[in-house]
Amino acid sequence: MKKTVVITGASKGIGAATTILFARKGYNVVINYNESFESASLLSRSLSSRGCNVVCLKANVANRLETDLLVKETLHRFGSVDIFVNNAGISYQGLITDTDDFELNRIFDINLKGTFNCCRSVVPTMVSQKSGKIINISSIWGQVGASCEVAYSAAKAGVIGLTKALAKELAPSGITVNAVAPGLIETSMNSNITIEDLNNFVSDIPLERMGTVDEVASAIYFLASDEANYITGQVIGVNGGYVI
Ligand code: NAP
């Protein structure tokens, strides 16, 4: 039977590249989106026209009822959830003193609570299957911290803590939980960074370039594969050597 993967925030960027990779490899893929209906349905139509089994499901990961429904609807369409990729995320740049409660809550609600919500929604299904793989997308800033991104760094560090704790909790049920921590990747998330700042950043990356969405998707795909069956609770950096 075909395996089913749910990818949150799959309407663009890393999530869309991961969707394309899994769909081409023959998985059933749920393309979760929140606001970008157009991009999600365009991606879905283009993959369906090539014979891939994909479906678009709207859910705001910050809302527990919506993540419960996301899992329920996935089970209804495909009968199982074998892999869950917690990719949905937003960033925010600003001094800590300029970060108001609205931005702080948004950053935590989507990046950290969203990952928690999705895990809590999918775990009962995976436990009853006695199998499953959860892959959470953190960030280098969750590992080493970024100036002017205190809330984002804290939320992404929280994703790493969540990953390690849940890996221990779910290992007896045959479920692995790992994180991918990307470095600077070419997506719309970085579109507000000036060319000068980008060049400065790139000059500090040992591999001397930004990463691509496909390179992050490959790491996610590996962690979801049988080749990674004995890997759990780990944080895989995809960062060109920026954090070693
Ligand atoms: P992106 O191109 O801005 O895409 C972000 C995705 O998250 C979109 O598909 C968006 O969907 C989704 N999303 C946002 N809020 C959501 C919500 N409440 N519910 C469901 N989906 C939501 O960003 P990206 O660069 O691909 O980032 C993907 C992940 O990688 C994020 O977790 C990010 O923190 C992490 N990351 C990125 C970089 C980088 O350099 N790009 C580096 C480290 C880590 P809608 O538009 O449909 O709302």
XYZ file of C-alpha atoms and ligand atoms in Angstrom:
292
model
C 0.000 0.000 0.000
C 1.193 3.534 -0.804
C 2.479 5.531 2.166
C 0.862 8.839 3.056
C 2.717 11.998 4.005
C 1.228 15.215 5.376
C 3.334 18.340 4.801
C 2.285 21.515 6.600
C 2.946 24.857 4.937
C 3.287 23.080 1.601
C 1.939 25.899 -0.566
C 5.415 27.291 -1.280
C 9.133 27.234 -0.442
C 10.584 24.211 1.334
C 7.132 22.647 1.832
C 6.322 22.787 -1.894
C 9.706 21.278 -2.859
C 9.169 18.490 -0.309
C 5.682 17.864 -1.708
C 7.053 17.512 -5.244
C 9.764 15.068 -4.112
C 7.386 12.781 -2.175
C 4.711 12.933 -4.899
C 7.235 11.976 -7.606
C 8.422 9.062 -5.452
C 4.858 7.693 -5.388
C 3.580 8.753 -1.960
C 0.069 10.005 -1.276
C 0.703 13.631 -0.327
C -1.448 16.055 1.660
C -0.571 19.637 0.743
C -1.530 21.664 3.798
C -1.912 25.431 3.347
C -3.402 28.230 5.381
C -3.582 31.437 3.313
C -2.083 30.536 -0.077
C -4.979 28.643 -1.642
C -3.940 29.639 -5.201
C -0.367 28.327 -4.939
C -1.481 25.160 -3.135
C -4.122 24.295 -5.720
C -1.786 25.131 -8.616
C 0.787 22.719 -7.164
C -1.890 20.105 -6.578
C -3.262 20.388 -10.139
C 0.178 20.207 -11.699
C 1.105 17.056 -9.709
C -2.297 15.412 -10.277
C -1.940 15.953 -14.031
C 1.258 13.887 -13.837
C -0.581 11.019 -12.125
C 0.455 11.848 -8.539
C -1.923 11.226 -5.623
C -2.163 14.602 -3.901
C -4.834 16.553 -2.091
C -4.929 20.118 -0.718
C -6.247 20.590 2.818
C -6.578 23.955 4.530
C -5.641 24.169 8.220
C -4.137 26.828 10.425
C -1.586 24.855 12.430
C -1.979 27.302 15.329
C -5.524 26.003 15.836
C -5.818 22.588 17.483
C -9.294 21.867 16.104
C -8.009 22.489 12.575
C -4.980 20.186 13.016
C -7.295 17.462 14.387
C -9.459 17.873 11.277
C -6.372 17.803 9.026
C -5.462 14.353 10.352
C -9.077 13.159 10.300
C -9.550 14.241 6.670
C -6.209 12.650 5.679
C -7.349 9.336 7.193
C -10.665 9.656 5.370
C -8.906 10.230 2.012
C -5.933 7.872 2.305
C -6.515 5.540 5.301
C -3.211 6.179 7.135
C -0.691 8.856 8.080
C 2.798 7.396 7.785
C 4.893 10.568 7.728
C 4.119 14.004 9.136
C 6.339 16.957 8.204
C 5.916 20.005 10.445
C 7.198 22.629 8.044
C 4.756 25.560 8.435
C 6.537 28.573 9.837
C 6.894 32.338 9.826
C 9.776 34.622 10.710
C 9.981 38.029 12.344
C 12.916 40.424 12.527
C 13.122 43.135 15.172
C 14.737 44.061 18.436
C 13.256 42.329 21.469
C 12.022 45.727 22.677
C 10.136 46.234 19.387
C 8.481 42.799 19.505
C 4.931 43.325 20.723
C 2.652 40.643 22.157
C 0.863 40.190 18.835
C 4.100 39.294 16.990
C 5.404 37.211 19.897
C 2.203 35.163 20.040
C 2.117 34.742 16.251
C 5.707 33.466 16.158
C 5.129 31.013 19.009
C 1.631 29.974 17.909
C 2.664 29.018 14.377
C 6.266 27.820 14.765
C 6.147 26.042 18.127
C 2.530 25.544 19.173
C 1.691 24.638 15.561
C 4.263 21.834 15.653
C 2.947 20.725 19.069
C -0.671 20.787 17.821
C 0.106 18.705 14.749
C 2.107 16.154 16.740
C -0.702 15.856 19.306
C -3.237 15.411 16.500
C -1.311 12.722 14.617
C 0.224 10.734 17.489
C -2.880 8.620 18.341
C -3.032 7.402 14.720
C 0.680 6.586 14.589
C 0.588 4.867 17.990
C -2.286 2.644 16.895
C -0.402 1.880 13.641
C 2.717 1.173 15.765
C 4.710 3.057 13.121
C 5.294 6.547 11.815
C 7.865 9.225 11.222
C 7.573 12.833 12.349
C 9.968 15.405 10.907
C 9.996 18.905 12.401
C 11.572 21.875 10.668
C 13.642 23.955 13.050
C 16.379 26.410 12.017
C 20.047 27.153 12.600
C 18.733 30.041 14.711
C 17.119 27.517 17.034
C 20.598 26.024 17.458
C 22.765 29.130 17.827
C 20.368 32.107 18.164
C 20.078 35.154 15.904
C 20.315 38.788 16.918
C 17.016 40.589 16.178
C 15.223 37.237 15.901
C 14.875 36.383 19.579
C 11.265 35.168 19.394
C 11.901 33.120 16.235
C 15.116 31.627 17.675
C 13.326 30.713 20.918
C 10.427 29.096 19.048
C 12.783 27.107 16.809
C 14.877 26.052 19.831
C 11.564 24.906 21.333
C 10.983 22.762 18.252
C 14.302 21.020 18.948
C 13.343 20.395 22.594
C 9.943 19.098 21.500
C 11.607 16.787 18.960
C 13.988 15.242 21.505
C 11.311 14.758 24.186
C 8.751 13.314 21.769
C 11.373 10.979 20.257
C 11.829 9.415 23.700
C 8.077 9.290 24.365
C 7.231 7.623 21.037
C 10.191 5.285 20.523
C 8.441 2.378 22.336
C 5.617 2.725 19.798
C 7.985 2.361 16.843
C 7.707 6.035 15.852
C 10.733 8.205 15.081
C 10.852 11.971 15.582
C 13.635 14.066 14.081
C 14.302 17.685 13.184
C 15.870 19.360 10.172
C 17.579 22.672 10.881
C 18.046 24.591 7.623
C 20.482 27.454 7.221
C 19.947 30.251 4.727
C 17.630 28.837 2.042
C 16.368 30.628 -1.061
C 12.651 31.177 -0.344
C 10.199 34.027 0.038
C 10.912 33.958 3.787
C 14.185 35.728 3.011
C 12.814 38.099 0.373
C 12.944 41.089 2.750
C 16.684 40.692 3.425
C 18.789 43.225 1.496
C 21.325 41.997 -1.084
C 24.090 43.462 1.054
C 22.970 41.544 4.158
C 22.579 38.357 2.105
C 26.119 38.730 0.706
C 27.496 39.298 4.214
C 25.740 36.187 5.459
C 26.893 34.079 2.512
C 30.508 35.125 3.096
C 30.288 33.379 6.511
C 28.954 30.102 5.031
C 31.779 27.579 4.434
C 30.135 26.297 1.230
C 29.884 29.967 0.090
C 26.264 29.932 -1.095
C 22.659 29.807 0.021
C 20.960 26.415 0.158
C 18.132 25.354 -2.133
C 14.675 24.106 -1.195
C 15.492 20.800 -2.926
C 18.497 20.281 -0.653
C 16.272 20.630 2.429
C 13.614 18.383 0.852
C 16.254 15.668 0.304
C 17.162 15.651 4.018
C 13.474 15.420 4.965
C 12.964 12.606 2.467
C 15.930 10.700 3.881
C 14.609 10.968 7.460
C 11.249 9.666 6.228
C 12.820 6.671 4.476
C 13.483 3.151 5.808
C 17.215 3.985 5.577
C 16.656 6.248 8.621
C 14.783 3.689 10.739
C 17.391 3.751 13.541
C 17.641 7.568 13.661
C 15.471 9.346 16.223
C 15.707 12.494 18.343
C 18.321 13.997 16.011
C 18.731 17.443 14.490
C 20.091 17.308 10.942
C 21.674 20.583 9.814
C 21.287 21.599 6.161
C 23.347 24.761 6.373
C 26.439 24.635 4.147
C 28.626 24.205 7.224
C 27.472 27.430 8.930
C 26.818 25.516 12.182
C 29.244 22.666 12.843
P 7.861 30.248 3.094
O 8.280 30.106 1.676
O 7.525 31.592 3.635
O 6.649 29.239 3.375
C 6.077 29.170 4.636
C 4.919 28.211 4.593
O 4.328 28.147 5.901
C 3.847 28.647 3.626
O 3.467 27.566 2.818
C 2.676 29.050 4.543
O 1.408 28.680 4.007
C 2.937 28.188 5.755
N 2.263 28.729 6.927
C 2.483 29.902 7.565
N 1.622 30.049 8.586
C 0.845 28.924 8.592
C -0.217 28.470 9.416
N -0.669 29.208 10.446
N -0.777 27.265 9.146
C -0.345 26.509 8.121
N 0.649 26.895 7.290
C 1.232 28.094 7.540
O 8.994 29.694 4.085
P 10.118 28.575 3.928
O 11.416 29.277 3.834
O 9.745 27.560 2.908
O 10.036 27.960 5.403
C 9.592 26.643 5.677
C 10.093 26.265 7.056
O 11.523 26.282 7.072
C 9.652 27.228 8.164
O 9.344 26.516 9.321
C 10.886 28.088 8.377
O 10.933 28.643 9.669
C 11.992 27.068 8.152
N 13.289 27.649 7.809
C 13.456 28.390 6.680
C 14.709 28.916 6.418
C 14.982 29.727 5.184
O 16.090 30.293 5.086
N 14.064 29.855 4.236
C 15.779 28.684 7.287
C 15.546 27.940 8.425
C 14.308 27.402 8.678
P 0.279 29.776 3.577
O 1.003 30.798 2.721
O -0.705 28.932 2.837
O -0.285 30.358 4.850
